[in-house]
Structures are given as structure tokens and as C-alpha cells.
Amino acid sequence: MEESHRPPERDIEITNVETMAIAGNFTWGIVKVETDAGVYGLGETFRAEAALDMAERLLVDLEGENPLDIDRITALMNQRYTGSGRVGQSAFTGIETACWDIKGKLLDAPLYELLGGKYRDRVRIYCDTHGGESLGQAPDRDPKEVYTPESYAQAAREVVDEGFEALKFDLDVPTHDPDTAARRLDNASVEHKVSLVEAVREEIGYDIDLGMDLHWNFTVETAARIGKKLEPYDLAWLEDPVPPEQVEAHRHLRETLDVPILTGENVTTASRFADLANTGAMDIAAPDVNKCGGLWELWKVALVCDLEGIPLSPHNISSPLGTVAGAHVCATFPNFLSLEFHARDVPWWGDLVRRVDDPDAPILNEGYIDLPEGPGLGVELDPEVAERYLTDGSDLVV
Ligand code: MG
């Protein structure tokens, strides 16, 4: 008789939800879901402060539920907290990711295997990159002397030398325009932005994917002027040029500019992404890994975008735990470009977790994540590192 690979007992229950917050460059929210089967799972929320509180309160709804019925759990949370927005979807994502981790551990299978198998063994990472020192450290300095073409070129060179094939800069840095509320830039400011991009391209050439983020800050007219002048630099994308609710403005820019428009980091659930994809408002979708509603929801976002021929470069500012969770999903859908890494300024980022299959192997290796082969997420938190960087008032849960 063939050996059965089913878990010995499927009828298991969620018994507890605990959380902790780690002070990285953002507050990383870690969610632990415990079961009566002797295993627990971990997940991560976007911007921990509010989402962790909600995740813990969800125990009222989840105690006794079966963590293996993941879609049912997500539906239950959405039903009970309809319209809870980004904080709610972040909390749901932390819980849902932990349930996937539990399922993987019980079935002894890596997460990518549970999500349908993989299109790729390595997941391409793009590096969020900052030119110039932080203005926050020297608030009286002239931003024009901080955000210089030289500083952008130098940062790009360092990131490319680390092995990244894709990177992104903030291009909405305040330099010339005191009245940011007006959302219109004068010509000098636009030219300054162009000089930053030109310097980066001169330094790293055109074979590196290069995105530029505008953080919703401009009028459609200003965004169009910036975009038009950036056309010669073959950007991988121009990100969030105008406020997110201005769907017509996105569509106008997409139709008139020879630069791909990327958006979506604050959009949650596949249903909303389907609306965006169908209105022709974006070339590339950027759902946030730990905010969009869950890992399975991220997979559904990829599906609805694929139906319109739209690829994904998911937004991600998380710890290595959430990043690895995102990498597993990104391996399993076809229309993938790159996944964000936003913690270049955190030297201990990679020390926070260990790969179960190869504890000495780095999480991020020359611009790629090699998918962990251990069960579930395939990584475990290092309790000593986690404890060292807990936020005030947070207790270690692993
Ligand atoms: Mg962005």
C-alpha cells in the first residue's frame, strides 16, 4: 500500500493570536497564530501600529476556526469587518500568511508548492534606493545640495555593484517648490528632476530597470511635463504620478506618455484591482504584499491583472519574513516583473530570519531571492535579533 502523505489530523483549531512589533526602518508587525496541533505560523502586517492591534482582536472571531481553510478564514474576516480598509486588510494579511505557514508546516511543503507551483526558482528583487543623506538629519540644509545628480548616480552605482538588476528612486524630493499643496512644479524643479534621472542613466546605462516614484504628489499637467521629459531615459516605470482616486488622470498619462505608469500600493483586494485594470489606468500593478488582503489575495490580483495583460511589481517595505512570503507568491504567477526590497538602510535586515533549509545562506543574494525549500514560509525568526529590535512595550512571541 502506498504511504499516505495526508497530515494525521485535519481537524485542528486556532487557539491564540499574538503579535510583536520590530523597529526596522518601518515598524514591522509580526503575527503569530497558534493551533492545537503543536505548530504555529507567522505572518507580517504593513505598518504595524494599528494593524497588530486589530490582528489580536480578531482572535474573538478566529478561535476554534480551522487554519487550513484559508479562503474561508479570509472571507470570514472580510464579512465581519466589511469596509475595514487598509488597516483591516493588513491585519487580515498577517493572519492569513500565518495560516499558510501552518498549512505548509503540517503538509511539509514550501508555500510556493501550495500556491500552484512555481514559474521561477529565483525571484527578482528591485532595490528602493535613496540619493543624498536624509534631510531629517540636517533639516536646515538646502535640499538642492542634498538631492544632487551626483548623489543619485553614486547611490545607483552602489546598488548595481551589489548585484541588483532593478532599482527605484523617489523623484518627488522637495527641491525648488515651497508650495507643495498646489501640486504644480515650476520649470526649474522639473529640470532638476530630469537631471537626477539623466545622471543615474549615465552612471548605470540602460540595461538596468529603473523606476521613479512620484508618490501621488502632482497635478496631471505637472506629471505630464515630468513624464514627457523623462521619455528618452527608458524608465521601467513612473510610479503614482497623481492622486490615487484620479483614475481618468492615470489613464490620460498612460495614453499620452511613452513611459509605463505603475500604481496600486494603497489599493487592496483583487476586486479593486480588477476595476483599475479594466479602466486602463495602469501599465504595471503594485499591490502591497502585506496590505492587499492576503497572499492568496495577491495571487488573485495577479490573475485579474493578467487577464488584461498587466504585469506586477509588488510594493513591499517589510522585514525579511514578509518579503519571503511575497517571494513565494511572486514565484507562482506568470506576469511577474520584480518585488521591492526597501531596507537597504537596515544592515541587520537579513539577520532577522534564518532559512530552515540552509541556515547560513543569505535571504537576498545579488538581487534575487532563491526560494526557500523548507516547509511553509521556509524561514524562522532569530529570537535574539528580534528581541534586540522590539519596539517599546512589545514582547517577544517566538
Ligand atoms: Mg511608491
XYZ file of C-alpha atoms and ligand atoms in Angstrom:
399
model
C 0.000 0.000 0.000
C 1.211 3.488 -0.841
C 2.257 5.631 2.051
C -0.235 8.396 2.780
C 1.063 11.968 2.775
C -2.027 13.468 4.349
C -1.492 15.054 7.741
C -2.535 12.726 10.546
C -5.289 15.066 11.709
C -7.038 17.721 9.636
C -9.494 18.768 12.277
C -7.380 21.391 14.022
C -8.189 24.727 15.603
C -6.755 28.187 16.067
C -6.096 28.677 19.785
C -4.345 32.040 20.018
C -3.123 35.109 18.126
C -0.114 37.017 19.427
C 1.841 39.874 17.895
C 5.051 41.810 18.253
C 6.432 44.920 16.594
C 10.006 45.268 15.408
C 11.625 48.638 14.835
C 13.145 48.452 11.378
C 13.115 51.417 9.000
C 9.356 50.995 9.343
C 7.616 49.227 12.203
C 7.381 45.619 11.108
C 4.327 43.856 12.532
C 4.730 40.146 13.202
C 1.629 37.997 13.761
C 1.799 34.554 15.343
C -1.178 32.205 15.002
C -1.142 29.223 17.374
C -3.020 25.957 16.960
C -3.894 22.880 18.964
C -1.805 20.790 16.520
C 1.546 21.695 18.019
C 2.556 24.096 15.243
C 2.276 27.834 14.865
C 2.543 30.100 11.847
C 3.973 33.571 11.331
C 2.840 36.421 9.112
C 3.533 40.123 8.700
C 1.342 43.216 8.544
C 2.002 46.505 6.798
C 2.683 49.407 9.208
C 2.233 47.543 12.457
C 0.888 50.212 14.772
C -2.823 49.834 14.071
C -2.877 46.520 12.216
C -1.371 44.477 15.061
C -3.996 45.693 17.479
C -6.706 44.579 15.096
C -4.978 41.240 14.419
C -5.012 40.408 18.140
C -8.668 41.392 18.459
C -9.527 39.029 15.603
C -8.968 36.121 17.992
C -12.569 36.643 19.112
C -13.662 35.626 15.611
C -10.992 33.054 14.823
C -10.653 30.971 17.981
C -11.768 27.446 17.132
C -11.653 28.027 13.342
C -9.621 25.657 11.198
C -6.448 27.457 9.967
C -6.204 25.073 6.998
C -9.387 26.568 5.491
C -7.587 29.701 4.445
C -10.031 31.155 1.928
C -12.859 30.606 4.386
C -10.924 32.436 7.113
C -10.244 35.413 4.844
C -13.896 35.527 3.799
C -14.990 35.366 7.419
C -12.773 38.307 8.387
C -13.936 40.349 5.397
C -17.564 39.573 6.161
C -17.366 40.511 9.828
C -15.346 43.670 9.186
C -16.704 44.814 5.857
C -15.182 48.095 4.747
C -12.353 47.988 7.285
C -9.931 49.403 4.727
C -6.177 49.210 4.617
C -5.619 48.609 8.328
C -8.102 45.762 8.280
C -6.634 44.228 5.132
C -3.136 44.471 6.662
C -4.338 42.633 9.771
C -6.095 40.016 7.627
C -2.880 39.562 5.637
C -0.816 38.896 8.777
C -3.307 36.266 9.967
C -3.734 34.710 6.530
C 0.024 34.448 5.934
C 0.425 32.713 9.292
C -2.273 30.209 8.252
C -0.307 29.420 5.073
C 2.784 28.907 7.217
C 0.831 26.490 9.408
C -0.502 24.591 6.401
C 2.973 24.298 4.903
C 4.433 23.005 8.140
C 1.665 20.420 8.563
C 1.938 19.228 4.962
C 5.737 19.553 4.957
C 5.619 21.635 1.763
C 7.035 25.049 0.878
C 4.480 27.793 0.386
C 5.062 28.148 -3.361
C 4.082 24.487 -3.737
C 0.735 25.092 -2.036
C 0.035 28.067 -4.325
C 0.193 26.035 -7.504
C 3.902 25.509 -8.040
C 6.467 27.841 -9.484
C 7.256 29.647 -12.694
C 10.745 30.536 -11.448
C 13.274 29.340 -8.856
C 14.586 32.809 -8.068
C 12.544 35.921 -7.547
C 13.949 39.146 -8.965
C 14.181 41.939 -6.428
C 14.277 45.663 -7.126
C 16.060 47.874 -4.636
C 14.449 51.014 -3.295
C 17.355 53.462 -3.454
C 17.925 56.889 -1.910
C 20.197 59.573 -3.282
C 21.667 62.017 -0.776
C 21.658 61.928 3.002
C 18.416 62.187 4.900
C 17.164 65.754 5.181
C 15.755 64.782 8.561
C 19.272 64.580 9.953
C 20.097 68.104 8.780
C 16.784 69.924 8.323
C 18.409 73.313 7.718
C 20.263 72.182 4.624
C 19.185 73.257 1.164
C 17.508 70.236 -0.447
C 19.127 71.151 -3.761
C 22.506 70.439 -2.141
C 21.313 67.106 -0.759
C 19.425 65.651 -3.719
C 22.076 66.158 -6.347
C 22.662 64.322 -9.622
C 25.980 63.131 -8.158
C 24.323 61.686 -5.052
C 21.721 59.856 -7.161
C 24.374 58.482 -9.530
C 26.556 57.322 -6.653
C 23.691 55.521 -4.891
C 22.681 53.849 -8.151
C 26.259 52.690 -8.726
C 26.457 51.145 -5.242
C 23.181 49.258 -5.680
C 24.110 47.941 -9.112
C 27.502 46.855 -7.768
C 25.648 44.867 -5.090
C 24.118 42.830 -7.902
C 20.687 44.387 -8.355
C 19.342 44.500 -11.906
C 16.458 46.771 -10.978
C 16.130 49.819 -8.756
C 13.863 52.723 -7.933
C 14.333 56.248 -6.613
C 11.980 58.792 -5.080
C 11.700 61.604 -7.609
C 9.282 63.780 -5.621
C 12.024 65.076 -3.334
C 11.295 68.719 -2.434
C 13.891 70.956 -4.015
C 12.590 74.157 -5.578
C 8.900 74.486 -4.739
C 7.768 75.717 -1.344
C 4.043 75.387 -2.151
C 3.666 71.623 -2.289
C -0.106 71.879 -1.726
C -0.538 73.325 -5.208
C 0.932 70.146 -6.707
C 2.391 72.148 -9.601
C 6.127 72.308 -10.265
C 7.956 75.173 -11.920
C 10.303 74.543 -14.809
C 13.445 74.657 -12.682
C 12.119 71.900 -10.465
C 11.148 69.729 -13.425
C 14.598 70.251 -14.943
C 16.202 69.278 -11.632
C 14.267 66.016 -11.641
C 15.326 65.328 -15.202
C 18.961 65.970 -14.227
C 18.698 63.332 -11.466
C 17.424 60.704 -13.891
C 19.967 61.656 -16.541
C 22.830 61.288 -14.045
C 21.628 57.843 -12.983
C 21.325 56.633 -16.578
C 24.779 57.988 -17.428
C 26.194 56.065 -14.464
C 24.463 52.683 -14.837
C 23.476 52.602 -18.505
C 20.185 51.405 -19.954
C 20.310 47.677 -19.170
C 19.171 48.187 -15.578
C 15.431 48.528 -14.865
C 14.934 51.974 -13.363
C 11.698 53.148 -11.740
C 10.892 56.636 -10.445
C 8.309 57.264 -7.712
C 6.240 60.477 -7.532
C 4.070 59.470 -4.518
C 0.780 60.931 -5.850
C 2.132 64.442 -5.442
C 1.387 66.253 -8.691
C -1.300 67.649 -10.926
C -1.871 65.779 -14.140
C -0.329 68.707 -16.031
C 2.881 68.632 -13.980
C 3.056 64.839 -14.087
C 2.720 65.018 -17.881
C 5.539 67.579 -18.146
C 7.804 65.438 -15.989
C 6.889 62.256 -17.832
C 7.394 63.780 -21.282
C 10.905 64.936 -20.407
C 11.765 61.526 -18.981
C 10.774 59.599 -22.112
C 14.364 59.445 -23.500
C 15.580 57.625 -20.379
C 13.613 54.404 -20.925
C 12.224 54.155 -17.406
C 10.836 50.836 -16.243
C 8.014 52.887 -14.771
C 6.774 56.184 -13.422
C 5.063 55.413 -10.106
C 1.953 57.114 -8.702
C 2.243 60.401 -10.618
C -1.152 61.745 -9.466
C -3.514 61.102 -6.522
C -4.818 57.522 -6.492
C -8.512 58.313 -6.889
C -7.886 60.183 -10.178
C -8.432 57.230 -12.453
C -9.038 59.392 -15.530
C -5.768 61.237 -14.921
C -3.880 57.949 -14.748
C -5.489 56.856 -17.983
C -4.640 60.168 -19.675
C -0.982 59.843 -18.648
C -0.869 56.235 -19.742
C -2.233 57.107 -23.163
C -0.108 60.200 -23.778
C 3.266 59.272 -22.278
C 5.822 56.862 -23.588
C 6.596 55.829 -20.003
C 4.846 52.922 -18.211
C 2.564 54.011 -15.360
C 2.729 51.937 -12.154
C 0.217 52.258 -9.318
C -1.654 50.325 -6.652
C 0.356 50.178 -3.419
C -2.608 51.506 -1.436
C -5.235 49.516 -3.303
C -6.477 46.402 -1.545
C -8.266 43.256 -2.749
C -8.492 41.736 -6.214
C -11.889 43.299 -6.781
C -10.447 46.846 -6.650
C -7.516 45.833 -8.855
C -9.951 44.408 -11.380
C -11.625 47.834 -11.545
C -8.261 49.543 -12.069
C -7.149 47.050 -14.694
C -10.411 47.348 -16.599
C -10.327 51.149 -16.711
C -6.931 51.190 -18.405
C -5.370 53.223 -15.605
C -2.080 51.379 -15.253
C 0.640 49.582 -17.165
C 2.056 47.819 -14.094
C 0.263 46.899 -10.858
C 1.948 47.281 -7.474
C -0.174 45.594 -4.787
C 1.484 45.709 -1.373
C 2.487 42.234 -0.217
C 1.441 42.750 3.400
C -1.537 45.025 2.892
C -3.501 43.868 -0.148
C -5.580 41.322 1.784
C -3.505 38.146 1.962
C -1.103 36.041 -0.058
C -3.943 34.281 -1.856
C -5.479 37.714 -2.499
C -2.154 38.797 -4.026
C -2.321 35.763 -6.280
C -5.879 36.755 -7.284
C -4.665 40.302 -8.018
C -2.057 38.802 -10.335
C -4.799 36.794 -12.044
C -7.175 39.697 -12.675
C -4.260 41.805 -13.948
C -3.061 39.012 -16.210
C -6.485 38.896 -17.838
C -5.784 42.478 -19.020
C -2.137 41.810 -19.904
C -0.808 43.788 -16.938
C 2.331 42.629 -15.075
C 3.085 43.086 -11.356
C 5.954 44.665 -9.444
C 4.600 44.309 -5.910
C 5.246 47.029 -3.317
C 6.999 45.792 -0.196
C 8.549 47.566 2.797
C 8.573 44.596 5.126
C 11.009 42.592 7.178
C 12.583 39.516 5.568
C 9.632 37.467 6.862
C 7.045 39.358 4.824
C 9.442 39.688 1.914
C 9.995 35.937 1.718
C 6.218 35.414 1.927
C 5.859 37.752 -1.039
C 8.638 35.974 -2.924
C 6.806 32.650 -2.604
C 3.694 34.182 -4.194
C 5.681 36.001 -6.888
C 7.170 32.672 -7.963
C 3.714 31.251 -8.686
C 2.116 33.628 -11.191
C 3.286 34.282 -14.737
C 3.007 38.075 -15.018
C 5.783 38.985 -12.587
C 8.450 41.681 -13.090
C 10.133 42.330 -9.748
C 9.473 42.519 -5.998
C 10.514 45.509 -3.901
C 13.239 45.479 -1.223
C 13.051 48.618 0.891
C 15.540 48.059 3.708
C 18.957 48.800 2.277
C 19.474 51.165 5.220
C 18.915 48.360 7.753
C 22.174 46.364 7.975
C 20.616 43.625 10.156
C 17.598 43.073 7.862
C 18.851 39.670 6.697
C 19.818 38.584 10.220
C 16.227 38.688 11.469
C 15.341 35.329 9.873
C 17.139 32.092 9.038
C 16.352 29.782 6.162
C 15.273 26.420 7.549
C 16.797 24.528 4.616
C 20.137 26.363 4.701
C 20.666 28.493 7.834
C 23.875 30.080 6.558
C 22.507 31.130 3.164
C 21.585 34.798 2.735
C 17.938 35.680 2.151
C 18.813 38.219 -0.528
C 21.547 37.139 -2.893
C 22.816 39.543 -5.566
C 19.432 40.988 -6.386
C 17.440 37.749 -6.146
C 15.697 35.645 -3.514
C 16.302 31.939 -4.023
C 13.073 30.358 -2.857
C 13.436 28.597 0.500
C 12.618 24.891 0.300
C 11.672 24.428 3.948
C 8.008 23.925 4.948
C 5.647 26.909 4.940
C 7.495 30.206 4.596
C 10.710 28.221 4.987
C 12.241 30.746 7.367
C 12.215 31.171 11.127
C 12.777 34.326 13.127
C 16.001 34.638 15.073
C 14.681 35.346 18.592
C 17.836 37.142 19.728
C 17.805 39.561 16.811
C 14.044 40.059 17.095
C 14.308 40.819 20.816
C 17.101 43.346 20.263
C 14.919 45.445 17.965
C 11.461 45.107 19.567
C 9.573 48.372 19.854
C 8.892 49.756 23.338
C 6.131 47.794 25.025
C 6.329 44.852 22.636
C 7.108 41.334 23.894
C 8.875 38.535 22.061
C 6.422 35.911 20.779
C 8.844 33.386 19.248
Mg 5.593 54.056 -4.082
